[in-house]
Amino acid sequence: DAKTTQPPSMDCAEGRAANLPCNHSTISGNEYVYWYRQIHSQGPQYIIHGLKNNETNEMASLIITEDRKSSTLILPHATLRDTAVYYCIVRVAWDDKIIFGKGTRLHILP
Amino acid sequence: KAGVTQTPRYLIKTRGQQVTLSCSPISGHRSVSWYQQTPGQGLQFLFEYFSETQRNKGNFPGRFSGRQFSNSRSEMNVSTLELGDSALYLCASSGSPGQGSGELFFGEGSRLTVL
């Protein structure tokens, strides 16, 4: 079973920040949080990952709570091209089989 | 740097046949994992190979098998195809311990239709 819980769908207005939540209450100390997205009929694309600290790259920011039981992926200025299914995964970086949950289907509204 | 390449992209088979799918990872990557994606079950982990050894395996019947070659290229095979095997099969590569942080790079997939 997936170790994460995400809302099945979310809407966000174009140009606004999209905040996608993820619960991982059973995360262990050596497990990272990874985010991927899948645009229709394409292979999933890596977005960002983190262990304890907040992370930012050119695509998104990742905010991890202090107790590490939840995180939020932030797309700062959502565009129509960000319409996709977003997956939050926890795993030990080099071990563990990778279990995808159902993800969150993000709709960007024009 | 070339991405992950999967072949063939599309194929149609009939029940009872077998199929072999190929995956070429990103140059320098030694880990390859395979996933099955269907509308009903989502993305499901099949197996992972590292340096020609299967490291992890998902909950699929023995009809699903794989292997990895010394150049890190991988193949998966499905024997005695069933209608329910119709799916998008995705391959992902990642580096080695100490190389990156385990992020996966996916190919575009092989879409299998079983008639």
GROMACS .gro file of C-alpha atoms in nm:
model
  225
    1ASP     CA    1   0.000   0.000   0.000
    2ALA     CA    2   0.104   0.358  -0.061
    3LYS     CA    3   0.258   0.534   0.236
    4THR     CA    4   0.106   0.869   0.140
    5THR     CA    5  -0.241   1.023   0.123
    6GLN     CA    6  -0.331   1.294  -0.126
    7PRO     CA    7  -0.660   1.459  -0.223
    8PRO     CA    8  -0.790   1.306  -0.547
    9SER     CA    9  -0.829   1.638  -0.725
   10MET     CA   10  -0.772   2.011  -0.691
   11ASP     CA   11  -0.841   2.322  -0.894
   12CYS     CA   12  -0.619   2.627  -0.921
   13ALA     CA   13  -0.660   2.948  -1.118
   14GLU     CA   14  -0.397   3.018  -1.380
   15GLY     CA   15  -0.127   3.249  -1.248
   16ARG     CA   16  -0.197   3.166  -0.885
   17ALA     CA   17   0.011   2.944  -0.661
   18ALA     CA   18  -0.095   2.579  -0.653
   19ASN     CA   19  -0.047   2.417  -0.313
   20LEU     CA   20  -0.068   2.039  -0.319
   21PRO     CA   21  -0.078   1.864   0.019
   22CYS     CA   22   0.050   1.519   0.108
   23ASN     CA   23   0.017   1.325   0.433
   24HIS     CA   24   0.286   1.072   0.524
   25SER     CA   25   0.224   1.018   0.894
   26THR     CA   26   0.422   0.691   0.912
   27ILE     CA   27   0.736   0.828   0.748
   28SER     CA   28   1.056   0.701   0.901
   29GLY     CA   29   1.370   0.900   0.968
   30ASN     CA   30   1.562   0.789   0.661
   31GLU     CA   31   1.280   0.826   0.410
   32TYR     CA   32   1.279   1.109   0.162
   33VAL     CA   33   0.970   1.278   0.020
   34TYR     CA   34   0.964   1.282  -0.361
   35TRP     CA   35   0.719   1.452  -0.593
   36TYR     CA   36   0.652   1.353  -0.952
   37ARG     CA   37   0.390   1.459  -1.201
   38GLN     CA   38   0.240   1.286  -1.500
   39ILE     CA   39   0.096   1.477  -1.789
   40HIS     CA   40  -0.158   1.277  -1.985
   41SER     CA   41  -0.009   0.972  -2.160
   42GLN     CA   42   0.350   1.068  -2.080
   43GLY     CA   43   0.594   0.912  -1.838
   44PRO     CA   44   0.605   1.068  -1.490
   45GLN     CA   45   0.845   1.357  -1.446
   46TYR     CA   46   1.056   1.417  -1.137
   47ILE     CA   47   0.983   1.752  -0.970
   48ILE     CA   48   1.160   1.777  -0.636
   49HIS     CA   49   1.253   1.585  -0.324
   50GLY     CA   50   1.355   1.655   0.035
   51LEU     CA   51   1.437   1.495   0.367
   52LYS     CA   52   1.381   1.751   0.643
   53ASN     CA   53   1.446   2.098   0.509
   54ASN     CA   54   1.234   2.293   0.268
   55GLU     CA   55   1.361   2.274  -0.088
   56THR     CA   56   1.322   2.491  -0.395
   57ASN     CA   57   1.419   2.442  -0.756
   58GLU     CA   58   1.322   2.596  -1.086
   59MET     CA   59   0.996   2.403  -1.098
   60ALA     CA   60   0.857   2.412  -0.746
   61SER     CA   61   0.906   2.444  -0.372
   62LEU     CA   62   0.865   2.166  -0.118
   63ILE     CA   63   0.761   2.249   0.236
   64ILE     CA   64   0.799   1.967   0.490
   65THR     CA   65   0.648   2.009   0.836
   66GLU     CA   66   0.880   1.991   1.134
   67ASP     CA   67   0.743   1.652   1.241
   68ARG     CA   68   0.778   1.536   0.877
   69LYS     CA   69   0.428   1.388   0.880
   70SER     CA   70   0.309   1.603   0.592
   71SER     CA   71   0.439   1.816   0.310
   72THR     CA   72   0.317   2.064   0.051
   73LEU     CA   73   0.430   2.104  -0.306
   74ILE     CA   74   0.401   2.462  -0.426
   75LEU     CA   75   0.389   2.560  -0.793
   76PRO     CA   76   0.435   2.937  -0.758
   77HIS     CA   77   0.263   3.057  -1.075
   78ALA     CA   78   0.051   2.781  -1.220
   79THR     CA   79   0.002   2.765  -1.596
   80LEU     CA   80  -0.222   2.547  -1.810
   81ARG     CA   81   0.081   2.328  -1.878
   82ASP     CA   82   0.086   2.232  -1.509
   83THR     CA   83  -0.237   2.035  -1.554
   84ALA     CA   84  -0.131   1.684  -1.453
   85VAL     CA   85  -0.154   1.414  -1.189
   86TYR     CA   86   0.089   1.485  -0.905
   87TYR     CA   87   0.232   1.198  -0.702
   88CYS     CA   88   0.387   1.224  -0.359
   89ILE     CA   89   0.607   0.929  -0.263
   90VAL     CA   90   0.819   0.846   0.039
   91ARG     CA   91   1.111   0.609   0.013
   92VAL     CA   92   1.460   0.551   0.137
   93ALA     CA   93   1.673   0.701  -0.138
   94TRP     CA   94   1.849   0.385  -0.250
   95ASP     CA   95   1.640   0.109  -0.111
   96ASP     CA   96   1.273   0.021  -0.104
   97LYS     CA   97   1.039  -0.054  -0.383
   98ILE     CA   98   0.864   0.258  -0.502
   99ILE     CA   99   0.493   0.265  -0.429
  100PHE     CA  100   0.282   0.523  -0.611
  101GLY     CA  101  -0.055   0.618  -0.470
  102LYS     CA  102  -0.344   0.758  -0.672
  103GLY     CA  103  -0.200   1.108  -0.676
  104THR     CA  104  -0.379   1.442  -0.706
  105ARG     CA  105  -0.526   1.546  -1.039
  106LEU     CA  106  -0.456   1.919  -1.065
  107HIS     CA  107  -0.679   2.124  -1.294
  108ILE     CA  108  -0.556   2.470  -1.387
  109LEU     CA  109  -0.846   2.696  -1.468
  110PRO     CA  110  -0.799   2.972  -1.730
  111LYS     CA  111   2.216   1.359  -2.245
  112ALA     CA  112   1.966   1.117  -2.398
  113GLY     CA  113   1.672   1.021  -2.181
  114VAL     CA  114   1.526   0.681  -2.106
  115THR     CA  115   1.427   0.502  -2.424
  116GLN     CA  116   1.156   0.240  -2.438
  117THR     CA  117   1.072   0.022  -2.736
  118PRO     CA  118   0.834  -0.048  -2.887
  119ARG     CA  119   0.606   0.245  -2.809
  120TYR     CA  120   0.290   0.066  -2.914
  121LEU     CA  121   0.207  -0.297  -2.974
  122ILE     CA  122  -0.094  -0.522  -3.011
  123LYS     CA  123  -0.093  -0.886  -2.910
  124THR     CA  124  -0.353  -1.156  -2.868
  125ARG     CA  125  -0.432  -1.361  -2.561
  126GLY     CA  126  -0.184  -1.638  -2.495
  127GLN     CA  127   0.103  -1.471  -2.677
  128GLN     CA  128   0.410  -1.336  -2.506
  129VAL     CA  129   0.574  -0.995  -2.531
  130THR     CA  130   0.917  -0.849  -2.463
  131LEU     CA  131   0.966  -0.482  -2.388
  132SER     CA  132   1.299  -0.305  -2.388
  133CYS     CA  133   1.435  -0.014  -2.185
  134SER     CA  134   1.763   0.173  -2.233
  135PRO     CA  135   1.844   0.384  -1.927
  136ILE     CA  136   2.017   0.718  -1.919
  137SER     CA  137   2.388   0.676  -1.984
  138GLY     CA  138   2.568   0.602  -1.658
  139HIS     CA  139   2.254   0.492  -1.473
  140ARG     CA  140   2.268   0.140  -1.337
  141SER     CA  141   1.925   0.103  -1.178
  142VAL     CA  142   1.617   0.026  -1.386
  143SER     CA  143   1.266  -0.020  -1.253
  144TRP     CA  144   0.944  -0.118  -1.429
  145TYR     CA  145   0.584  -0.016  -1.367
  146GLN     CA  146   0.245  -0.111  -1.504
  147GLN     CA  147  -0.015   0.163  -1.536
  148THR     CA  148  -0.382   0.093  -1.590
  149PRO     CA  149  -0.683   0.322  -1.541
  150GLY     CA  150  -0.817   0.104  -1.259
  151GLN     CA  151  -0.500   0.028  -1.063
  152GLY     CA  152  -0.283   0.329  -1.133
  153LEU     CA  153   0.096   0.298  -1.133
  154GLN     CA  154   0.208  -0.035  -0.992
  155PHE     CA  155   0.566  -0.139  -0.926
  156LEU     CA  156   0.678  -0.451  -1.111
  157PHE     CA  157   1.049  -0.492  -1.032
  158GLU     CA  158   1.380  -0.314  -1.005
  159TYR     CA  159   1.724  -0.417  -1.127
  160PHE     CA  160   2.063  -0.289  -1.025
  161SER     CA  161   2.387  -0.419  -1.173
  162GLU     CA  162   2.206  -0.713  -1.335
  163THR     CA  163   2.046  -0.823  -1.006
  164GLN     CA  164   1.680  -0.796  -0.917
  165ARG     CA  165   1.667  -0.585  -0.601
  166ASN     CA  166   1.294  -0.553  -0.543
  167LYS     CA  167   0.982  -0.715  -0.681
  168GLY     CA  168   0.619  -0.613  -0.677
  169ASN     CA  169   0.313  -0.832  -0.639
  170PHE     CA  170   0.274  -0.964  -0.990
  171PRO     CA  171   0.242  -1.326  -1.106
  172GLY     CA  172   0.537  -1.519  -1.239
  173ARG     CA  173   0.424  -1.449  -1.597
  174PHE     CA  174   0.595  -1.114  -1.553
  175SER     CA  175   0.971  -1.137  -1.558
  176GLY     CA  176   1.264  -0.915  -1.632
  177ARG     CA  177   1.637  -0.901  -1.665
  178GLN     CA  178   1.915  -0.650  -1.692
  179PHE     CA  179   2.221  -0.673  -1.909
  180SER     CA  180   2.577  -0.569  -1.834
  181ASN     CA  181   2.526  -0.241  -2.021
  182SER     CA  182   2.231  -0.166  -1.785
  183ARG     CA  183   1.971  -0.209  -2.058
  184SER     CA  184   1.670  -0.400  -1.932
  185GLU     CA  185   1.395  -0.611  -2.077
  186MET     CA  186   1.069  -0.728  -1.932
  187ASN     CA  187   0.870  -1.021  -2.058
  188VAL     CA  188   0.507  -1.110  -2.012
  189SER     CA  189   0.409  -1.464  -2.108
  190THR     CA  190   0.064  -1.610  -2.172
  191LEU     CA  191  -0.091  -1.268  -2.215
  192GLU     CA  192  -0.431  -1.196  -2.066
  193LEU     CA  193  -0.674  -0.918  -2.153
  194GLY     CA  194  -0.597  -0.756  -1.818
  195ASP     CA  195  -0.234  -0.712  -1.915
  196SER     CA  196  -0.335  -0.430  -2.148
  197ALA     CA  197  -0.158  -0.132  -1.997
  198LEU     CA  198   0.109   0.131  -2.029
  199TYR     CA  199   0.441  -0.020  -1.919
  200LEU     CA  200   0.685   0.238  -1.789
  201CYS     CA  201   1.054   0.206  -1.727
  202ALA     CA  202   1.256   0.438  -1.505
  203SER     CA  203   1.627   0.469  -1.448
  204SER     CA  204   1.825   0.615  -1.163
  205GLY     CA  205   2.190   0.635  -1.077
  206SER     CA  206   2.387   0.448  -0.815
  207PRO     CA  207   2.423   0.493  -0.440
  208GLY     CA  208   2.611   0.815  -0.390
  209GLN     CA  209   2.510   0.941  -0.733
  210GLY     CA  210   2.213   1.175  -0.703
  211SER     CA  211   1.941   1.109  -0.446
  212GLY     CA  212   1.741   0.828  -0.597
  213GLU     CA  213   1.519   1.035  -0.825
  214LEU     CA  214   1.367   0.838  -1.108
  215PHE     CA  215   1.375   0.935  -1.474
  216PHE     CA  216   1.095   0.777  -1.673
  217GLY     CA  217   1.064   0.682  -2.036
  218GLU     CA  218   0.752   0.750  -2.241
  219GLY     CA  219   0.628   0.394  -2.197
  220SER     CA  220   0.522   0.101  -2.411
  221ARG     CA  221   0.149   0.078  -2.462
  222LEU     CA  222   0.039  -0.284  -2.486
  223THR     CA  223  -0.304  -0.383  -2.607
  224VAL     CA  224  -0.409  -0.746  -2.569
  225LEU     CA  225  -0.699  -0.860  -2.786
   0.00000   0.00000   0.00000
